Amino acid sequence: MASTSREPRDTDVCDEAVRGTCDDASLCKRYAVSIGYWKDPYIEYFVRQPKERKAPEISRGYYARVQGVGQLLMAFLKKTECNCQIINLGAGLDTLFWKLKDENMLPKKYFEVDFPSIAARKIHNIKSKPPLSKPIMESHSGESLLIDAHSLDSSRYAIIAADLRELPKLEENLRKCNMDPHLPTLLMAECVLIYMTPEHSSGLLRWASSTFLATMFINYEQVNMDDRFGQIMIENLQSRQCNLVGVEDCRTLESQRARFLANGWEMASAMDMMKVYSCLPPDDVKRIEALEFLDEKELLEQLMQHYCLCWATKDACGLGLANIGL
């Protein structure tokens, strides 16, 4: 890994804490799905039903996150007519590949990248659970499917164990799995960049903008971190040895946009999750708001104002990617 100001041992401890956030997010999603916020028939194969109930504002926040990211992603797939590839960075136990297959909206290839331990865990679940492995086999064509403890590569789906801070190795692994730099490419990252130093995240954004001719990046993470609420969030994560080393880029919506524009992207938009929530289909919002009583709407607003969606495009092929939005 490239050198940072932290000692290697500190980095290892923090990386382990970051890996732990994968479980937190997966449990929250599983709970929200069980209550009926959105449908996901595959998450149960990765995550057990949590024993404790989650606060309604947490479930509504995840609903806004899943729907907001989903709307941008579907707009990209429609714009490119699925003649594209998706690279999900820090994918964790995400089930998007299976949902896209069910909707007949699979891109030419779907890549997931995460730490080796998370990749291995996901592959173990896929190998041992037919409802997960069967769709991969059904979408596969050509030569035999490659699968070992830390990697999976089929003609439509790949899981790659890699460190996003080690760009030459990341690119090498993606190319081994037939990543095509000439294909329109959507990159996604959800609560990933904030755990990387600004130097490392800038390097990743610069690599993406210079590697693909027509590309879009969807980034979901914290914002407005300078106020008291933001400081409490930082302190809570620090108490778990999880340092937000990239928080500098999460000060404002403008700083979120600026880092894309400074690293080769032509257009960048950002909105906090309260704004995203207000853009979602009113009938569906009404449906989910009837699922659970929310006592303190102010807490929901405060929480949603500290997360944002940022999306950026670079379109040398003139596909009209800059027109994608919520």
Coordinates of C-alpha atoms in Angstrom, one line a residue:
M1 CA 0.0 0.0 0.0
A2 CA 1.2 3.5 -0.7
S3 CA 2.6 5.2 2.4
T4 CA 0.4 7.3 4.6
S5 CA 0.9 9.3 7.7
R6 CA -0.4 6.4 9.8
E7 CA 1.7 3.5 11.1
P8 CA 1.0 0.2 9.4
R9 CA -0.5 -1.3 12.6
D10 CA -2.9 1.7 12.9
T11 CA -3.9 1.2 9.3
D12 CA -4.6 -2.5 9.9
V13 CA -6.8 -1.7 12.9
C14 CA -8.7 0.9 11.0
D15 CA -9.2 -1.4 8.0
E16 CA -10.6 -4.0 10.3
A17 CA -13.1 -1.5 11.7
V18 CA -14.1 -0.4 8.2
R19 CA -14.8 -4.0 7.3
G20 CA -17.1 -4.1 10.3
T21 CA -19.2 -1.4 8.8
C22 CA -20.2 -3.8 6.1
D23 CA -22.0 -5.9 8.7
D24 CA -23.7 -2.8 10.2
A25 CA -25.1 -1.7 6.8
S26 CA -26.2 -5.3 5.8
L27 CA -28.1 -5.8 9.1
C28 CA -29.9 -2.4 8.7
K29 CA -30.9 -3.3 5.1
R30 CA -32.1 -6.7 6.1
Y31 CA -34.2 -5.2 8.8
A32 CA -35.7 -2.6 6.5
V33 CA -36.5 -5.3 3.9
S34 CA -38.2 -7.4 6.6
I35 CA -40.5 -4.5 7.5
G36 CA -41.4 -3.9 3.9
Y37 CA -39.5 -0.7 2.9
W38 CA -38.3 -2.4 -0.4
K39 CA -38.1 -5.9 -1.8
D40 CA -34.9 -7.9 -1.8
P41 CA -35.3 -11.7 -1.9
Y42 CA -31.6 -12.3 -1.9
I43 CA -30.4 -10.4 1.2
E44 CA -31.5 -13.2 3.5
Y45 CA -28.8 -15.5 2.0
F46 CA -26.1 -13.1 3.2
V47 CA -27.4 -11.7 6.5
R48 CA -29.4 -13.1 9.4
Q49 CA -32.5 -11.2 10.6
P50 CA -31.3 -8.8 13.3
K51 CA -32.6 -9.5 16.8
E52 CA -33.2 -5.9 17.8
R53 CA -35.5 -3.6 15.9
K54 CA -33.9 -0.6 14.2
A55 CA -35.1 3.0 14.7
P56 CA -37.5 4.1 11.9
E57 CA -35.3 7.0 10.9
I58 CA -32.5 4.5 10.2
S59 CA -34.7 2.4 7.9
R60 CA -36.0 5.5 6.1
G61 CA -32.4 6.7 5.6
Y62 CA -31.5 3.3 4.0
Y63 CA -34.7 3.5 1.9
A64 CA -33.7 6.9 0.5
R65 CA -30.1 5.6 -0.1
V66 CA -31.3 2.4 -2.0
Q67 CA -33.9 4.3 -4.0
G68 CA -31.7 7.3 -4.8
V69 CA -28.7 5.2 -5.9
G70 CA -31.1 2.9 -7.8
Q71 CA -32.7 5.7 -9.8
L72 CA -29.4 7.0 -11.0
L73 CA -28.2 3.5 -11.8
M74 CA -31.3 2.6 -13.8
A75 CA -31.0 5.9 -15.7
F76 CA -27.5 5.0 -16.7
L77 CA -28.5 1.5 -17.8
K78 CA -31.4 2.9 -19.9
K79 CA -29.2 5.6 -21.4
T80 CA -26.6 3.0 -22.5
E81 CA -29.2 0.3 -23.3
C82 CA -27.3 -2.0 -20.9
N83 CA -24.3 -2.0 -23.3
C84 CA -22.0 -1.0 -20.4
Q85 CA -20.2 -2.3 -17.3
I86 CA -20.7 -1.6 -13.6
I87 CA -17.9 -1.5 -11.1
N88 CA -19.2 -1.6 -7.5
L89 CA -16.3 -0.4 -5.3
G90 CA -16.5 -1.6 -1.7
A91 CA -19.5 -3.7 -2.6
G92 CA -19.8 -5.6 0.6
L93 CA -22.7 -8.0 0.7
D94 CA -24.7 -6.0 -1.9
T95 CA -27.3 -8.0 -3.9
L96 CA -27.7 -5.7 -6.9
F97 CA -26.4 -8.2 -9.5
W98 CA -29.2 -10.6 -8.7
K99 CA -31.9 -7.9 -8.7
L100 CA -30.7 -6.6 -12.1
K101 CA -30.8 -10.1 -13.5
D102 CA -34.4 -10.5 -12.3
E103 CA -35.3 -7.2 -14.0
N104 CA -33.5 -8.2 -17.2
M105 CA -31.3 -5.2 -16.8
L106 CA -27.9 -6.7 -16.4
P107 CA -25.0 -4.8 -17.9
K108 CA -22.5 -6.6 -20.2
K109 CA -20.5 -7.3 -17.0
Y110 CA -20.9 -6.5 -13.3
F111 CA -17.8 -6.2 -11.2
E112 CA -17.6 -6.1 -7.4
V113 CA -14.4 -5.1 -5.5
D114 CA -13.8 -5.4 -1.8
F115 CA -11.3 -6.5 0.9
P116 CA -10.2 -10.1 0.6
S117 CA -12.0 -11.2 3.8
I118 CA -15.3 -9.8 2.6
A119 CA -14.9 -11.1 -1.0
A120 CA -14.1 -14.6 0.5
R121 CA -17.2 -14.5 2.7
K122 CA -19.5 -13.5 -0.2
I123 CA -18.0 -16.2 -2.5
H124 CA -18.6 -18.8 0.3
N125 CA -22.2 -17.8 0.5
I126 CA -22.6 -18.0 -3.2
K127 CA -21.0 -21.4 -3.5
S128 CA -23.1 -22.9 -0.7
K129 CA -26.5 -21.4 -1.6
P130 CA -28.2 -22.4 -4.9
P131 CA -30.5 -19.3 -5.1
L132 CA -27.3 -17.2 -5.4
S133 CA -25.2 -19.5 -7.6
K134 CA -28.0 -20.5 -10.0
P135 CA -28.5 -17.0 -11.5
I136 CA -24.7 -16.6 -12.0
M137 CA -24.6 -19.9 -13.9
E138 CA -27.7 -19.0 -15.9
S139 CA -26.2 -15.7 -17.1
H140 CA -22.8 -17.3 -17.8
S141 CA -21.7 -18.3 -21.3
G142 CA -18.4 -19.4 -22.9
E143 CA -15.5 -20.9 -21.0
S144 CA -15.7 -22.5 -17.6
L145 CA -16.5 -20.3 -14.7
L146 CA -13.5 -19.5 -12.5
I147 CA -14.0 -19.5 -8.7
D148 CA -11.6 -19.8 -5.8
A149 CA -11.6 -18.7 -2.2
H150 CA -11.0 -15.0 -3.0
S151 CA -12.2 -14.4 -6.6
L152 CA -15.1 -15.3 -8.9
D153 CA -15.2 -14.6 -12.6
S154 CA -18.1 -15.5 -14.9
S155 CA -18.9 -13.9 -18.2
R156 CA -21.4 -11.5 -16.6
Y157 CA -20.3 -11.2 -12.9
A158 CA -16.9 -10.9 -11.1
I159 CA -15.9 -10.6 -7.5
I160 CA -12.4 -9.2 -7.0
A161 CA -10.4 -9.0 -3.8
A162 CA -8.4 -5.8 -3.9
D163 CA -7.4 -2.7 -2.0
L164 CA -8.7 0.4 -3.6
R165 CA -5.6 2.3 -2.5
E166 CA -3.4 0.0 -4.7
L167 CA -4.5 1.2 -8.2
P168 CA -2.1 -0.7 -10.4
K169 CA -3.1 -4.0 -8.8
L170 CA -6.8 -3.0 -8.9
E171 CA -6.6 -2.3 -12.6
E172 CA -4.6 -5.5 -13.3
N173 CA -7.3 -7.6 -11.5
L174 CA -10.1 -5.9 -13.3
R175 CA -8.5 -6.4 -16.7
K176 CA -7.9 -10.1 -15.9
C177 CA -11.7 -10.3 -15.5
N178 CA -12.2 -8.6 -18.9
M179 CA -12.9 -5.1 -17.9
D180 CA -13.2 -3.1 -21.1
P181 CA -12.0 0.6 -20.9
H182 CA -13.9 1.3 -24.2
L183 CA -17.3 0.3 -22.7
P184 CA -19.5 2.9 -21.0
T185 CA -18.7 2.4 -17.3
L186 CA -20.7 3.1 -14.1
L187 CA -18.7 3.2 -10.9
M188 CA -20.4 3.1 -7.5
A189 CA -19.1 3.7 -4.0
E190 CA -21.3 3.8 -0.9
C191 CA -19.6 5.0 2.3
V192 CA -16.2 4.0 0.9
L193 CA -14.2 7.2 -0.1
I194 CA -14.5 8.7 3.4
Y195 CA -12.4 5.8 4.8
M196 CA -9.6 6.7 2.3
T197 CA -7.2 9.6 2.7
P198 CA -8.0 12.5 0.2
E199 CA -4.8 11.5 -1.7
H200 CA -6.0 8.0 -2.2
S201 CA -9.6 8.9 -3.0
S202 CA -8.4 11.6 -5.5
G203 CA -6.1 9.0 -7.1
L204 CA -9.0 6.6 -7.5
L205 CA -11.3 9.3 -9.0
R206 CA -8.4 10.4 -11.3
W207 CA -7.8 6.8 -12.4
A208 CA -11.5 6.3 -13.2
S209 CA -11.8 9.5 -15.2
S210 CA -8.7 8.8 -17.2
T211 CA -9.4 5.1 -17.8
F212 CA -12.9 5.2 -19.3
L213 CA -14.1 7.3 -22.2
A214 CA -17.7 7.4 -21.2
T215 CA -18.2 7.1 -17.4
M216 CA -20.4 8.0 -14.5
F217 CA -19.5 7.8 -10.7
I218 CA -22.2 7.5 -8.1
N219 CA -21.0 8.3 -4.6
Y220 CA -23.1 8.0 -1.4
E221 CA -21.5 9.1 1.9
Q222 CA -21.4 11.7 4.7
V223 CA -21.6 15.5 4.3
N224 CA -21.9 18.6 6.4
M225 CA -19.4 17.1 8.9
D226 CA -18.2 20.4 10.4
D227 CA -21.2 20.9 12.7
R228 CA -21.9 19.4 16.1
F229 CA -23.9 16.5 14.7
G230 CA -21.1 15.7 12.3
Q231 CA -18.6 15.8 15.1
I232 CA -20.6 13.3 17.2
M233 CA -20.7 11.0 14.2
I234 CA -16.9 11.2 13.8
E235 CA -16.4 10.6 17.6
N236 CA -18.8 7.6 17.6
L237 CA -16.8 5.9 14.8
Q238 CA -13.5 6.8 16.3
S239 CA -14.5 5.1 19.5
R240 CA -14.7 1.9 17.4
Q241 CA -11.2 2.7 16.0
C242 CA -12.8 3.6 12.7
N243 CA -11.2 6.9 11.5
L244 CA -12.9 9.0 8.8
V245 CA -9.6 9.9 7.2
G246 CA -11.3 11.3 4.2
V247 CA -13.7 13.6 6.1
E248 CA -12.0 16.7 4.6
D249 CA -13.8 16.1 1.3
C250 CA -17.1 15.7 3.1
R251 CA -17.4 19.2 4.6
T252 CA -20.1 20.5 2.2
L253 CA -21.9 19.5 -0.9
E254 CA -19.6 21.9 -2.8
S255 CA -16.5 20.1 -1.5
Q256 CA -18.0 16.8 -2.6
R257 CA -18.5 18.1 -6.1
A258 CA -15.1 19.9 -6.2
R259 CA -13.1 16.7 -5.8
F260 CA -14.6 15.2 -8.9
L261 CA -14.1 18.3 -11.0
A262 CA -10.5 18.5 -9.8
N263 CA -9.8 15.0 -10.9
G264 CA -10.9 14.9 -14.5
W265 CA -14.7 14.7 -14.4
E266 CA -16.7 17.1 -16.6
M267 CA -19.8 17.4 -14.5
A268 CA -20.7 16.8 -10.9
S269 CA -23.9 17.2 -8.9
A270 CA -24.6 16.7 -5.2
M271 CA -27.7 16.8 -2.9
D272 CA -28.2 15.9 0.7
M273 CA -30.5 12.9 1.4
M274 CA -33.4 15.0 2.7
K275 CA -33.5 16.6 -0.8
V276 CA -33.1 13.1 -2.4
Y277 CA -36.0 11.9 -0.2
S278 CA -38.2 14.7 -1.5
C279 CA -37.4 13.7 -5.1
L280 CA -38.6 10.1 -4.6
P281 CA -42.1 8.9 -6.0
P282 CA -44.6 10.5 -3.6
D283 CA -46.9 7.4 -3.6
D284 CA -44.1 5.1 -2.5
V285 CA -42.9 7.5 0.2
K286 CA -46.4 7.6 1.5
R287 CA -46.4 3.8 1.6
I288 CA -43.2 3.5 3.5
E289 CA -44.1 6.3 6.0
A290 CA -47.2 4.2 6.9
L291 CA -45.0 1.2 7.9
E292 CA -43.7 2.7 11.2
F293 CA -44.6 5.6 13.3
L294 CA -41.8 8.2 13.4
D295 CA -41.8 10.1 16.6
E296 CA -39.1 12.7 15.9
K297 CA -39.1 14.0 12.3
E298 CA -36.3 16.5 13.3
L299 CA -33.9 13.5 14.0
L300 CA -34.7 12.1 10.5
E301 CA -34.0 15.5 8.9
Q302 CA -30.8 15.9 10.9
L303 CA -29.6 12.4 9.9
M304 CA -30.5 12.8 6.2
Q305 CA -28.8 16.3 6.0
H306 CA -25.5 14.6 7.0
Y307 CA -25.5 12.1 4.1
C308 CA -25.5 12.9 0.4
L309 CA -25.6 11.5 -3.1
C310 CA -23.0 12.9 -5.5
W311 CA -22.8 11.8 -9.1
A312 CA -20.3 12.8 -11.8
T313 CA -19.9 12.1 -15.5
K314 CA -17.3 12.3 -18.2
D315 CA -18.7 11.7 -21.7
A316 CA -16.2 11.6 -24.6
C317 CA -18.7 9.5 -26.6
G318 CA -21.6 12.0 -26.4
L319 CA -24.1 9.6 -24.8
G320 CA -25.9 12.3 -22.9
L321 CA -24.7 11.1 -19.5
A322 CA -24.7 14.7 -18.2
N323 CA -28.5 14.7 -18.4
I324 CA -28.8 11.9 -15.8
G325 CA -30.2 13.2 -12.5
L326 CA -32.9 12.8 -9.9

